[in-house]
PDB file of C-alpha atoms in Angstrom:
ATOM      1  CA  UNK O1456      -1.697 -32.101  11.927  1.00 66.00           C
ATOM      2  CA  UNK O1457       1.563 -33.514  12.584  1.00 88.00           C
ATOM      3  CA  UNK O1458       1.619 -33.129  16.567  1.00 94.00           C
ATOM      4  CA  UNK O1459       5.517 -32.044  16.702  1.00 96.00           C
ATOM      5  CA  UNK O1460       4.827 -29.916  19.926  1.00 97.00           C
ATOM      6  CA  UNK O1461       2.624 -32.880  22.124  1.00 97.00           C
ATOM      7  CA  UNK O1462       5.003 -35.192  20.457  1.00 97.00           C
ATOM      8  CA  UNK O1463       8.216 -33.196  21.995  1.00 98.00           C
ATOM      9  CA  UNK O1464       7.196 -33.030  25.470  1.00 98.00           C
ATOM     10  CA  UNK O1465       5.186 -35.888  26.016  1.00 98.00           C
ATOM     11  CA  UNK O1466       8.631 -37.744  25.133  1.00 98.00           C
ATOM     12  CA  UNK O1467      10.910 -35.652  27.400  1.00 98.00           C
ATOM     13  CA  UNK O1468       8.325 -36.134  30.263  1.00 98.00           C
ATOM     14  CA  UNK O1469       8.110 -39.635  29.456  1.00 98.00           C
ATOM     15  CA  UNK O1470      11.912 -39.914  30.074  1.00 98.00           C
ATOM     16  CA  UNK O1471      11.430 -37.901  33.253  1.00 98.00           C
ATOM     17  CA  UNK O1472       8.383 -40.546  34.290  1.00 98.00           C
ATOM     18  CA  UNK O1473      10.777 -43.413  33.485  1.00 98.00           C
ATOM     19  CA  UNK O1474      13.669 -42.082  35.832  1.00 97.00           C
ATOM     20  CA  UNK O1475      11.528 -41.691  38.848  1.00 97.00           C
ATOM     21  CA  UNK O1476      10.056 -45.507  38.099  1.00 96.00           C
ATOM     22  CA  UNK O1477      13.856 -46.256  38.271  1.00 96.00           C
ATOM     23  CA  UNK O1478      14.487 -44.409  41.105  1.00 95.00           C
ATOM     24  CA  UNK O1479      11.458 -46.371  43.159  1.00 94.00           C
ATOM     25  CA  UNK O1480      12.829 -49.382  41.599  1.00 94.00           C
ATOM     26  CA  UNK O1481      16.274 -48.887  43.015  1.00 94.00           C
ATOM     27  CA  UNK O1482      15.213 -48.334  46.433  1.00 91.00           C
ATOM     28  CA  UNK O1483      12.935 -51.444  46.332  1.00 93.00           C
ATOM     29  CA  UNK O1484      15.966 -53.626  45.590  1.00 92.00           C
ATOM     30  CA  UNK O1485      18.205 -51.914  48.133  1.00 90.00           C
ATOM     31  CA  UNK O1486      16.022 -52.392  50.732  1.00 88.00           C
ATOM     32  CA  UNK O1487      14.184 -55.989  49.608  1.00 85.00           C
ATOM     33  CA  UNK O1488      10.820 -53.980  49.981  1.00 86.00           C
ATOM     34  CA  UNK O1489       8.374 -55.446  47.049  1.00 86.00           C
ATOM     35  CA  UNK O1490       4.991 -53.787  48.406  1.00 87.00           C
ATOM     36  CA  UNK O1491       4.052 -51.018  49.848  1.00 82.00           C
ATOM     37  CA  UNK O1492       6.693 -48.872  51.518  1.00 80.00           C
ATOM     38  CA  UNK O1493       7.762 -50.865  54.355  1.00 84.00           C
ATOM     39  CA  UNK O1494       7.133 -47.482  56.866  1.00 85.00           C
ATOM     40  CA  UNK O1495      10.694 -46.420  55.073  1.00 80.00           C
ATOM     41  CA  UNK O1496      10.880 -42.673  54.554  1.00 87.00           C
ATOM     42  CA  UNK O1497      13.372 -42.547  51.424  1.00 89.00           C
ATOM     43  CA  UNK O1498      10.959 -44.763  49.642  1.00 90.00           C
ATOM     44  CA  UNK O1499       8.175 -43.150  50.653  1.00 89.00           C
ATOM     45  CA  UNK O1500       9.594 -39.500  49.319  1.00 92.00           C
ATOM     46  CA  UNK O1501      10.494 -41.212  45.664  1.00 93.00           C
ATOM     47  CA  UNK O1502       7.193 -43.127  45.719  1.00 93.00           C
ATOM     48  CA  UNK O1503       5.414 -39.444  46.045  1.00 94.00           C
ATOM     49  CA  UNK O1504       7.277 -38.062  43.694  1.00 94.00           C
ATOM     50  CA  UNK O1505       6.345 -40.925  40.905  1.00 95.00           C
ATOM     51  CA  UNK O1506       2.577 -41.021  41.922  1.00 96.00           C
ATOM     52  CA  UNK O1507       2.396 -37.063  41.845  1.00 96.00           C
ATOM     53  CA  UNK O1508       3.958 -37.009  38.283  1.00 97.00           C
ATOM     54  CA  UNK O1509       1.681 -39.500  37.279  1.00 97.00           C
ATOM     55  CA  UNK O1510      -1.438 -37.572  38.889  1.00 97.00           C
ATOM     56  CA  UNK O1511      -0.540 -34.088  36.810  1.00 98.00           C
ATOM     57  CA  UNK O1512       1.208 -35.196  33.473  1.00 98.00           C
ATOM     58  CA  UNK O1513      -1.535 -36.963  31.883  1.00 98.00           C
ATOM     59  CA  UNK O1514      -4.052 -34.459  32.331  1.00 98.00           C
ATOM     60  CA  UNK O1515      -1.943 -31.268  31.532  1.00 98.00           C
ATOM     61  CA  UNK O1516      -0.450 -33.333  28.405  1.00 98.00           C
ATOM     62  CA  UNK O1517      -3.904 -33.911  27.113  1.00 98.00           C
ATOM     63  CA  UNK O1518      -4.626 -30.249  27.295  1.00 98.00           C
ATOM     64  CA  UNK O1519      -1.452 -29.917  24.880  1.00 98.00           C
ATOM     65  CA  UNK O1520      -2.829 -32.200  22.761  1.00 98.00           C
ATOM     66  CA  UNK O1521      -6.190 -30.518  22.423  1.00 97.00           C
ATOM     67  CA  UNK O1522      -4.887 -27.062  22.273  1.00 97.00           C
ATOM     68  CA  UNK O1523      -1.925 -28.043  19.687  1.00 96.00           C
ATOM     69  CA  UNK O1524      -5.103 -29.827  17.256  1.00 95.00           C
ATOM     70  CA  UNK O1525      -7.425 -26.728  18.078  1.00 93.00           C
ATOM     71  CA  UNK O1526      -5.292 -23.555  17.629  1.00 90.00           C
ATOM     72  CA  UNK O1527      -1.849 -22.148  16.282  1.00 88.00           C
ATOM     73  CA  UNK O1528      -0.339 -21.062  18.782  1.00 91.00           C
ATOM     74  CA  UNK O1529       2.696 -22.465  18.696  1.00 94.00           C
ATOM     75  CA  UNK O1530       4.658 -20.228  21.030  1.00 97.00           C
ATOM     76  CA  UNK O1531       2.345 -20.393  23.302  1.00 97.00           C
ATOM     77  CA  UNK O1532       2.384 -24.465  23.769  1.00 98.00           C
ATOM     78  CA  UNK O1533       6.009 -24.539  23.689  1.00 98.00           C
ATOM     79  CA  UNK O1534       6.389 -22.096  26.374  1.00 98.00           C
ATOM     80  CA  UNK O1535       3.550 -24.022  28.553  1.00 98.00           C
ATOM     81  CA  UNK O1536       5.882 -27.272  27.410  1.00 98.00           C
ATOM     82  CA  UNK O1537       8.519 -25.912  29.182  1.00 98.00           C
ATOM     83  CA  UNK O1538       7.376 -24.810  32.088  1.00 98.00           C
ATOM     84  CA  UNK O1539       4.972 -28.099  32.485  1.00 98.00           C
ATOM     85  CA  UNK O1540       9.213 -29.680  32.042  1.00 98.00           C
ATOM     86  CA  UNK O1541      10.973 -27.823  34.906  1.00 98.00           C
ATOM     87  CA  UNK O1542       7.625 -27.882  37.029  1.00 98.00           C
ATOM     88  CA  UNK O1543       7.776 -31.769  37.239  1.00 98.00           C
ATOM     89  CA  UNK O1544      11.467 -32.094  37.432  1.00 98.00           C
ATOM     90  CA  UNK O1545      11.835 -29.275  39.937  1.00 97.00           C
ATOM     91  CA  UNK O1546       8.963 -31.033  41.991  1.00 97.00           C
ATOM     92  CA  UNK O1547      10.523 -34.338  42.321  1.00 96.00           C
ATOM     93  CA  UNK O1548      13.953 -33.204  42.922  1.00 96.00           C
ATOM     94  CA  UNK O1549      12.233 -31.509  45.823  1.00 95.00           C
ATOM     95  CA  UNK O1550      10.192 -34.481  47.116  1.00 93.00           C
ATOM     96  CA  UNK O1551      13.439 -37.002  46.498  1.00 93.00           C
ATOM     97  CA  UNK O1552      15.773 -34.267  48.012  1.00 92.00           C
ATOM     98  CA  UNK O1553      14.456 -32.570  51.190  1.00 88.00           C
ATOM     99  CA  UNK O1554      11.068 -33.325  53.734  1.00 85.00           C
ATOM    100  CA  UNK O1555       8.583 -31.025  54.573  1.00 83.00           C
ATOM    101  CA  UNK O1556       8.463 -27.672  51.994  1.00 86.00           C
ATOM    102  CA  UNK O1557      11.514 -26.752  49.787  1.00 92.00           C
ATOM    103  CA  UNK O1558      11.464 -24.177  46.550  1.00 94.00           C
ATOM    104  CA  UNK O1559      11.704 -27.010  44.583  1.00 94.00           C
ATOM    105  CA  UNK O1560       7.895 -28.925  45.397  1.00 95.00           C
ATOM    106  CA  UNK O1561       6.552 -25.090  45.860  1.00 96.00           C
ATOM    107  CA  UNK O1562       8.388 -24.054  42.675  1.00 97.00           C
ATOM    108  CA  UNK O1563       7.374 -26.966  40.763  1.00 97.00           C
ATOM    109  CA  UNK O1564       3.712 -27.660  41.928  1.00 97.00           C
ATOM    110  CA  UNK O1565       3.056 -23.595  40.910  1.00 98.00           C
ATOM    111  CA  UNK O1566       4.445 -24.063  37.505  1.00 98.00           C
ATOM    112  CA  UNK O1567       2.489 -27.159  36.906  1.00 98.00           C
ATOM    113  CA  UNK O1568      -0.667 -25.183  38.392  1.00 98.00           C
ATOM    114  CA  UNK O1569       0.303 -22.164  35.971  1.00 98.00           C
ATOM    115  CA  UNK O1570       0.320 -24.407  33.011  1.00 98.00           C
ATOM    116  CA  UNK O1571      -2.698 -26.557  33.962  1.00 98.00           C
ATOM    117  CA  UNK O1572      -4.494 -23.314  34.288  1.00 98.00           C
ATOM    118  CA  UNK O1573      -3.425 -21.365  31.172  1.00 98.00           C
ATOM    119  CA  UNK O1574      -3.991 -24.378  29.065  1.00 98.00           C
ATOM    120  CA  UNK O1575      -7.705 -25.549  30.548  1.00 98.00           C
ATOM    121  CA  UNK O1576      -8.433 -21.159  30.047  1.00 98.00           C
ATOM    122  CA  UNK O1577      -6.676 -21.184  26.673  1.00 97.00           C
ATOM    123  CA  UNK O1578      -8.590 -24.602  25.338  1.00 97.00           C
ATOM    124  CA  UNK O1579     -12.132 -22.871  26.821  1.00 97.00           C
ATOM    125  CA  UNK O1580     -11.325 -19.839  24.893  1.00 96.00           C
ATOM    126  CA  UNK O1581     -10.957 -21.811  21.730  1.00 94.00           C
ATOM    127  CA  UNK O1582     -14.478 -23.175  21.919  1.00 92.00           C
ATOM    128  CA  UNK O1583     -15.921 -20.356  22.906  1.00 92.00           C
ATOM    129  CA  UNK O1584     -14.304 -18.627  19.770  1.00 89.00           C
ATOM    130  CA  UNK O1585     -15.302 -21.266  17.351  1.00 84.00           C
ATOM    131  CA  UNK O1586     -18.508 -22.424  18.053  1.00 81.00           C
ATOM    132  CA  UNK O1587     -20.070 -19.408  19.751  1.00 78.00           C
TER     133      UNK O1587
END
């Protein structure tokens, strides 16, 4: 198994996960704050953003993984790739951007929810198949 589809978005969320490291790192510098958030609110928003990336990509990336190794359906993962994509970035952008609720954390926490959900049904549904 060759992995392209794990591979693919695992790397573009990667690059996502190191721009929002950046983006804590800049504000650090600007402000001279080297722990913890210093009670400053634009740090605080891009910290968020980074730890809640970190809390949903691993998990949802290891469903990928398992499903891509388990099944064929290619379509399927690519589609649950993309939406996992623009769920993260659309989240972040709506932590960094605005306080309080925007269509961009609500937009982007759903689509990570959708494809957390359709890939933890879709990997169940595979063992059921095969070994039941």
């Amino acid at each position: 198994m060759n992995l392209i589809i794990t591979g693919l978005y695992s790397g573009l969320l990667g690059l996502v996960f190191l721009y929002l490291s950046f983006a804590v790192i800049k504000i650090r510098k600007k402000h001279l704050i080297s722990l913890g958030d210093g009670n400053h609110e634009e740090l605080q928003m891009r910290t968020r953003a980074h730890a809640n990336f970190s809390e949903y990509v691993p998990i949802c990336i290891i469903l990928l993984l398992i499903a891509e190794l388990t099944s064929q359906a290619d379509l399927f993962l690519h589609i649950c790739g993309i939406v996992l994509l623009y769920g993260r970035i659309a989240h972040a952008y709506g932590l960094i951007t605005k306080t309080g609720a925007s269509w961009g954390r609500v937009s982007g926490m759903l689509a990570t929810f959708a494809v957390l959900f359709s890939l933890s049904i879709w990997n169940l549904y595979t063992v059921v198949i095969k070994f039941f």
